[in-house]
Short mmCIF file of C-alpha atoms and ligand atoms in Angstrom, two decimals:
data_model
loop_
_atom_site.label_atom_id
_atom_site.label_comp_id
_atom_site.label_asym_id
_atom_site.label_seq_id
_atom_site.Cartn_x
_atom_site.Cartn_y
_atom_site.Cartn_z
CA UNK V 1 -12.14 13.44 -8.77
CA UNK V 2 -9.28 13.78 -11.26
CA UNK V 3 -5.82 12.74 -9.27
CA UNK V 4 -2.53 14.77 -9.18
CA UNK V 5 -1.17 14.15 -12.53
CA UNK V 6 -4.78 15.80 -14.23
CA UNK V 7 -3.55 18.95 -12.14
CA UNK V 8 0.35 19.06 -13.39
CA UNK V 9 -0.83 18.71 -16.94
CA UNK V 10 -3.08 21.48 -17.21
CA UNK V 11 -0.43 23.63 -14.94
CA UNK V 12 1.96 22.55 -17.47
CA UNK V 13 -0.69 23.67 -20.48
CA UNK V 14 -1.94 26.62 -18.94
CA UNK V 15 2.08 27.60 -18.90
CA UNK V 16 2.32 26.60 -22.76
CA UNK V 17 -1.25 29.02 -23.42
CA UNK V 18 -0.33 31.65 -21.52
CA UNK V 19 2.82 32.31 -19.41
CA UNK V 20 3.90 36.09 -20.36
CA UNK V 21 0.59 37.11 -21.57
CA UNK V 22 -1.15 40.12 -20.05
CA UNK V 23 -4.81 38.17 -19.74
CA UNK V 24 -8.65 39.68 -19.51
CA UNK V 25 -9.80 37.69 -16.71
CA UNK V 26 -14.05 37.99 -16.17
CA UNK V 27 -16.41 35.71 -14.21
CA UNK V 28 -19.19 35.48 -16.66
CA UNK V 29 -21.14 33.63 -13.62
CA UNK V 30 -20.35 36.59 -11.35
CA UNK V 31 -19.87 34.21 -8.02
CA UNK V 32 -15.88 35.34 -8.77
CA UNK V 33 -16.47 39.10 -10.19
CA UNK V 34 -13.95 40.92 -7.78
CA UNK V 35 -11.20 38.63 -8.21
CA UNK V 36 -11.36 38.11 -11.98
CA UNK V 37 -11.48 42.24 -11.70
CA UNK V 38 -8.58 41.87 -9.92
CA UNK V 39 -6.61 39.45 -12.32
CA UNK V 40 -8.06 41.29 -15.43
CA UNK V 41 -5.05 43.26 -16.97
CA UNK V 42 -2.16 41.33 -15.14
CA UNK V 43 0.57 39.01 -16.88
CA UNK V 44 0.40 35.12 -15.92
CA UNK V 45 4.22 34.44 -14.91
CA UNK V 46 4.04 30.82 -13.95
CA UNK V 47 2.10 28.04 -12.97
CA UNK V 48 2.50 25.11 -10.71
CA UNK V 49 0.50 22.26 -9.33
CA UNK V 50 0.76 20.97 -5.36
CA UNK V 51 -1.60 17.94 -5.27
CA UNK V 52 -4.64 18.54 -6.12
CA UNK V 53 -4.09 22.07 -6.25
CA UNK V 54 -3.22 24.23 -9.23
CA UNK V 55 -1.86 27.62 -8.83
CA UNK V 56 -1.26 30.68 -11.27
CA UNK V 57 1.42 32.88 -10.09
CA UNK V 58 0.81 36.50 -11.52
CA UNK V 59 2.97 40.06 -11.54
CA UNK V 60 1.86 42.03 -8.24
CA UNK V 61 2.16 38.67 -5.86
CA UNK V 62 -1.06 37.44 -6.99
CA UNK V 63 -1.72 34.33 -7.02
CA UNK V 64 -4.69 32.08 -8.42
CA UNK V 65 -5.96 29.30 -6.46
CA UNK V 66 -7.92 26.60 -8.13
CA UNK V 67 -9.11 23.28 -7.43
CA UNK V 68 -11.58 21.13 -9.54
CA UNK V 69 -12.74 19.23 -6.96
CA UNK V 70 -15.57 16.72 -7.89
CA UNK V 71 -17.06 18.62 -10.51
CA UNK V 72 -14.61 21.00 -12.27
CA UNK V 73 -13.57 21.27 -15.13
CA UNK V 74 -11.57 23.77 -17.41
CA UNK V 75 -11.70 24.26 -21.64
CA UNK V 76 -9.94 26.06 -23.46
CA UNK V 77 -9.68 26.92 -27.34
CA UNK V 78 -8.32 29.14 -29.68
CA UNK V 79 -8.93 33.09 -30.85
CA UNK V 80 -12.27 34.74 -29.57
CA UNK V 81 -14.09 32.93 -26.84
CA UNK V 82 -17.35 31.80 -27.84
CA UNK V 83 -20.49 33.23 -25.61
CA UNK V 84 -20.26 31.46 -22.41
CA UNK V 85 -22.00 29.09 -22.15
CA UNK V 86 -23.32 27.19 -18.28
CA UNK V 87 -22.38 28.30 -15.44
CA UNK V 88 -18.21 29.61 -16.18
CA UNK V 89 -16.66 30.65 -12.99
CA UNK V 90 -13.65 32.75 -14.47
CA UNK V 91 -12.74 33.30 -17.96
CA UNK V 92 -9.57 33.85 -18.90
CA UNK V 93 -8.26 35.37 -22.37
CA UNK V 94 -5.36 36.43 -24.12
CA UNK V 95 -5.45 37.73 -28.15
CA UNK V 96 -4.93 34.05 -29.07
CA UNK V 97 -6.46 31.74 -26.59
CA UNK V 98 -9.28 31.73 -24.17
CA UNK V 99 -9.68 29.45 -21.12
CA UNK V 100 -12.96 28.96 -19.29
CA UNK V 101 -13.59 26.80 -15.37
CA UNK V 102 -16.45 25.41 -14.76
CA UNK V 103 -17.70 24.29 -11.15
CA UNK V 104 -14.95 24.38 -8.63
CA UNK V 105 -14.73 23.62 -5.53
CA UNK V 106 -12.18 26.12 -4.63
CA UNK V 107 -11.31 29.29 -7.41
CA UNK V 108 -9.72 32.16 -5.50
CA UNK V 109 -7.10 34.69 -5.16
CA UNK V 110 -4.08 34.35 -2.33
CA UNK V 111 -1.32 36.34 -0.83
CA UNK V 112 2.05 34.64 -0.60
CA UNK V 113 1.52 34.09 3.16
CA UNK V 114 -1.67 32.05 2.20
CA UNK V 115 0.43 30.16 -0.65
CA UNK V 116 2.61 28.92 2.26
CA UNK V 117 0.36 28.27 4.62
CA UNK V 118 -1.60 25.39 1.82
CA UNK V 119 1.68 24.12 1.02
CA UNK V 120 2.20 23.56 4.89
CA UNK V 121 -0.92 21.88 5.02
CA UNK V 122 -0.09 19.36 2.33
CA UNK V 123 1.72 16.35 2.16
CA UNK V 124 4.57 16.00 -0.48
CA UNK V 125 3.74 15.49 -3.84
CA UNK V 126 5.37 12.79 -5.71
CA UNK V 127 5.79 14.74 -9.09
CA UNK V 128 7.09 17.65 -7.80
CA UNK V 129 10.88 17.85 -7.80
CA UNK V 130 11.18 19.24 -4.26
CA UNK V 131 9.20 16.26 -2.68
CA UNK V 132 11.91 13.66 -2.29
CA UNK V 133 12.94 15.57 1.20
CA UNK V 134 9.74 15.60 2.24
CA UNK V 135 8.41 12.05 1.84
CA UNK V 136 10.58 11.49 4.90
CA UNK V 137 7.94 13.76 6.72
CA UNK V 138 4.97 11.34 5.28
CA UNK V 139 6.98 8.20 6.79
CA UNK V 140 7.45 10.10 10.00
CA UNK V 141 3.72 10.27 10.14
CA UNK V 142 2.60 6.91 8.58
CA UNK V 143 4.95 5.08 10.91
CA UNK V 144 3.41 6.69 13.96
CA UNK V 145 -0.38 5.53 13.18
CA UNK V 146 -2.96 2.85 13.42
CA UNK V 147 -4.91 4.21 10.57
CA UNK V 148 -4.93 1.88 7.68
CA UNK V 149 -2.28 2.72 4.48
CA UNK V 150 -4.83 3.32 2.25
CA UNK V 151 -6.49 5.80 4.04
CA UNK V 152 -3.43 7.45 5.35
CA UNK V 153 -1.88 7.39 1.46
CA UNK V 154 -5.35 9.17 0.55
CA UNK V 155 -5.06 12.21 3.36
CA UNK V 156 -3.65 14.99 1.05
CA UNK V 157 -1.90 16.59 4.21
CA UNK V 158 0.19 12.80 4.22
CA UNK V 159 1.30 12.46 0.43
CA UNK V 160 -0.50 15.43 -1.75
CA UNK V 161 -2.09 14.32 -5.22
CA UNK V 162 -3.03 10.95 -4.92
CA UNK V 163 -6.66 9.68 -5.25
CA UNK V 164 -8.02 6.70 -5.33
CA UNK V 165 -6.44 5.18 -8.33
CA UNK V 166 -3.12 5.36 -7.66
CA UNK V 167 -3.46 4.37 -3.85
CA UNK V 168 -5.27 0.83 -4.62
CA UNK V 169 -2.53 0.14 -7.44
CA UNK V 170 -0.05 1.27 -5.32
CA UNK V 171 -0.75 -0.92 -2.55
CA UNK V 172 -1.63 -3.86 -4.91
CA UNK V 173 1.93 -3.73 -6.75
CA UNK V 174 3.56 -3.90 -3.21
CA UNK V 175 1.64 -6.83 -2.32
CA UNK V 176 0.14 -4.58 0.81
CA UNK V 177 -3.18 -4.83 1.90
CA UNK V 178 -4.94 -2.32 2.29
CA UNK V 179 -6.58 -2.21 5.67
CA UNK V 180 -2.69 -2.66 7.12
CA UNK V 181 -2.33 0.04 9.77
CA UNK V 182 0.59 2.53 9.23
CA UNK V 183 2.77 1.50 11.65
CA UNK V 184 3.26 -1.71 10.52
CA UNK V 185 4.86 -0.27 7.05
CA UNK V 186 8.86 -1.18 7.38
CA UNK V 187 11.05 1.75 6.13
CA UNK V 188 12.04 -0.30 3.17
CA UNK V 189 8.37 -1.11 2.11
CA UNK V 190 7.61 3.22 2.33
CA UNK V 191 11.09 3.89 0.38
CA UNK V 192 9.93 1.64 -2.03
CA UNK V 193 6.03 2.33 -2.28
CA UNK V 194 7.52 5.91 -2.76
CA UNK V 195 9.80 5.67 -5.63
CA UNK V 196 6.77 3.27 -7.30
CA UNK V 197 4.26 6.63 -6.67
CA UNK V 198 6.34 8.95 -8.46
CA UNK V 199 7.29 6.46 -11.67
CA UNK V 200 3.68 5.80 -11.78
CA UNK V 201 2.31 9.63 -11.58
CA UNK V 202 5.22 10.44 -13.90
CA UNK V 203 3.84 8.03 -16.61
CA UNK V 204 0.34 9.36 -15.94
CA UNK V 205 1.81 12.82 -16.75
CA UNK V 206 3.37 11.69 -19.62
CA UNK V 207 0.12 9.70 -21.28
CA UNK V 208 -2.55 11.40 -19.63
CA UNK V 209 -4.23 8.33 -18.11
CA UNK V 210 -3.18 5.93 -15.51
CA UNK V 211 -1.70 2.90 -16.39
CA UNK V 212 -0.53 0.84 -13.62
CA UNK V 213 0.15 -3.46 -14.80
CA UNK V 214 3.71 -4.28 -15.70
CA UNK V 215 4.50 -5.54 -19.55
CA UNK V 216 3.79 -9.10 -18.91
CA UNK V 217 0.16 -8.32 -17.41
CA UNK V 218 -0.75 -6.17 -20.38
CA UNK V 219 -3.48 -6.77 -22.82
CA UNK V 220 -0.87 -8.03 -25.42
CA UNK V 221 0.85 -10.67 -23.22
CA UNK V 222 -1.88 -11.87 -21.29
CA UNK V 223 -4.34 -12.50 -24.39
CA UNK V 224 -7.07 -10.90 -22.89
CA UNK V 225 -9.35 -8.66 -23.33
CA UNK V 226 -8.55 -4.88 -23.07
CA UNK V 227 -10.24 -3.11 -20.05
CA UNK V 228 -13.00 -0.93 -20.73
CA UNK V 229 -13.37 1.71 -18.69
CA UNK V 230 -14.31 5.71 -18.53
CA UNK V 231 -10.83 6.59 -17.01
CA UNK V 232 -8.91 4.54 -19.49
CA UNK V 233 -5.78 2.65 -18.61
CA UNK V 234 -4.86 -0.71 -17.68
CA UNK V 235 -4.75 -1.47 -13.56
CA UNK V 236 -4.98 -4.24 -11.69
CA UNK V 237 -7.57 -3.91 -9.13
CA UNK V 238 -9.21 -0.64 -9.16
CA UNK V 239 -12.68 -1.36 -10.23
CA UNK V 240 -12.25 -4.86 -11.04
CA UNK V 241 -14.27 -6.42 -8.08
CA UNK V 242 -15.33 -10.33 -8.43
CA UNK V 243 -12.88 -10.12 -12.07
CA UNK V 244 -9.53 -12.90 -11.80
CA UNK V 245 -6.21 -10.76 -10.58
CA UNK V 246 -3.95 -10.61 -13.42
CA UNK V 247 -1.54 -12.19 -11.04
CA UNK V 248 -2.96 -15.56 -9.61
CA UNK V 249 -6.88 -15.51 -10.81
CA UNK V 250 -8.29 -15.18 -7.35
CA UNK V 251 -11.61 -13.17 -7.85
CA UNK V 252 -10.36 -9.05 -6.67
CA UNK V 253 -12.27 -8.26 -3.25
CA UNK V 254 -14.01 -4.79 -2.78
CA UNK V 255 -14.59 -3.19 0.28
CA UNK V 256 -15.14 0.54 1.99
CA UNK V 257 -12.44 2.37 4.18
CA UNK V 258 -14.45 5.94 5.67
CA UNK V 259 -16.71 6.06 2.81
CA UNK V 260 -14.55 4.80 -0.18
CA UNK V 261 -14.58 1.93 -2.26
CA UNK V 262 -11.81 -0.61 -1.59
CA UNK V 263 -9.91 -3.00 -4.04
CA UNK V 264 -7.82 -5.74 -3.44
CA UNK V 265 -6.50 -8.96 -4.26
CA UNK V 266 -6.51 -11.45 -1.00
CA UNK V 267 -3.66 -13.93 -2.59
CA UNK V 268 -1.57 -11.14 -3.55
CA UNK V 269 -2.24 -8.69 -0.60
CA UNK V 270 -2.21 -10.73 2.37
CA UNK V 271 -3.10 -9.83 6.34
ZN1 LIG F 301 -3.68 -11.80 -6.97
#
């Protein structure tokens, strides 16, 4: 499932494409007919992403609710769309660009009062400007529960936008393990896992992959080999079961937390 950063960069291209357009919205599909109808003829005045979540703001109040889920997936290309092709849930075109989503999870339309009520039920999201406040809330919570950090860090209504990926390097660059409950997390090791969330999404945002080992762990330095992997950047232990930590060498453990795969280093994570 793509993480947070996937979400701001298309918010932040889907602003580039079309902010101030008047757009023909359709759903060639037909599973969202009525509220492309609805869309069809309005102007796109912003965009934003919370999480996992991407939202179009239109004129009127309207707002577009999207998220990708497992499956999703959005193109988009230049002058007249081409015949649609699969199964495209909403189309959306102005006279110089067209933008097509395929299998959602979630594609619909909400009223400001439902805007606020997801935000509400999310967690703050480390690359939005407006989060710092907030990540107080997410301590308030973490410090109050048994449930292990990694779990906790991947409930989107306790930090909003992080998958996976980010959570196992996270937890890995603090030296944290990963099964550690909540409550055991000082305030100095959440103001600090914090701050390294939102340099880390940043950078995602800024390259469009994750990239998570420090200078002296790259490729480069290390002489090694360059990882090879379908998501791209270098990490440390997500994915890399049985392979020697970049760190000390000791062989990175996998396990499951609630149905997810687990990384960690044992030397470097400890408890
Ligand atoms: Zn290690």
């Amino acid at each position: 499932m793509p993480e947070g950063h996937t979400i701001h960069r298309l918010a932040a291209r889907h602003a580039e494409l079309f902010a101030g357009d008047k757009l023909h919205a359709a759903s060639p599909q037909g599973r969202f007919a009525e509220g492309a109808a609805r869309l069809s003829g309005t102007v796109l005045e912003s965009t934003e992403a919370y999480g996992k979540h991407l939202l179009h703001h239109y004129a009127g109040e309207l707002t577009l609710h999207v998220h990708l889920g497992l499956y999703g997936k959005f193109s988009d290309g230049p002058g007249e769309p081409p015949e649609p092709v699969g199964q495209v849930r909403l189309r959306l075109a102005s006279d110089r660009h067209w933008l097509d989503l395929r299998g959602p999870t979630a594609c619909d339309l909400l009223t400001p009062p439902e805007v606020a009520a997801l935000r509400d039920r999310l967690g703050p999201d480390p690359l939005r400007a407006d989060a710092d406040a907030d990540a107080e809330r997410a301590y308030t919570r973490i410090s109050r529960s048994p449930t292990p950090l990694a779990a906790l860090l991947l409930d989107q209504s306790v930090v909003a936008g992080t998958g996976l990926i980010f959570v196992t390097e996270a937890l890995f660059r603090a030296g944290l393990p990963p099964r550690m409950p909540g409550r055991a997390l000082s305030r100095a090791g959440w103001d600090a896992l914090w701050a390294d969330l939102v340099g880390l999404m940043r950078l995602a945002v800024a390259h469009g992959r994750i990239d998570t080992v420090r200078d002296v762990h790259l490729p480069e330095a290390m002489g090694r080999p360059a990882r090879v992997d379908r998501h791209g950047g270098e990490v440390y232990v997500y994915r890399r079961p049985g392979a020697p930590c970049h760190v000390c060498g000791t062989e990175v453990s996998r396990g499951e937390l609630a149905g997810r795969n687990l990384y960690w280093c044992r030397t470097c994570q400890p408890g």
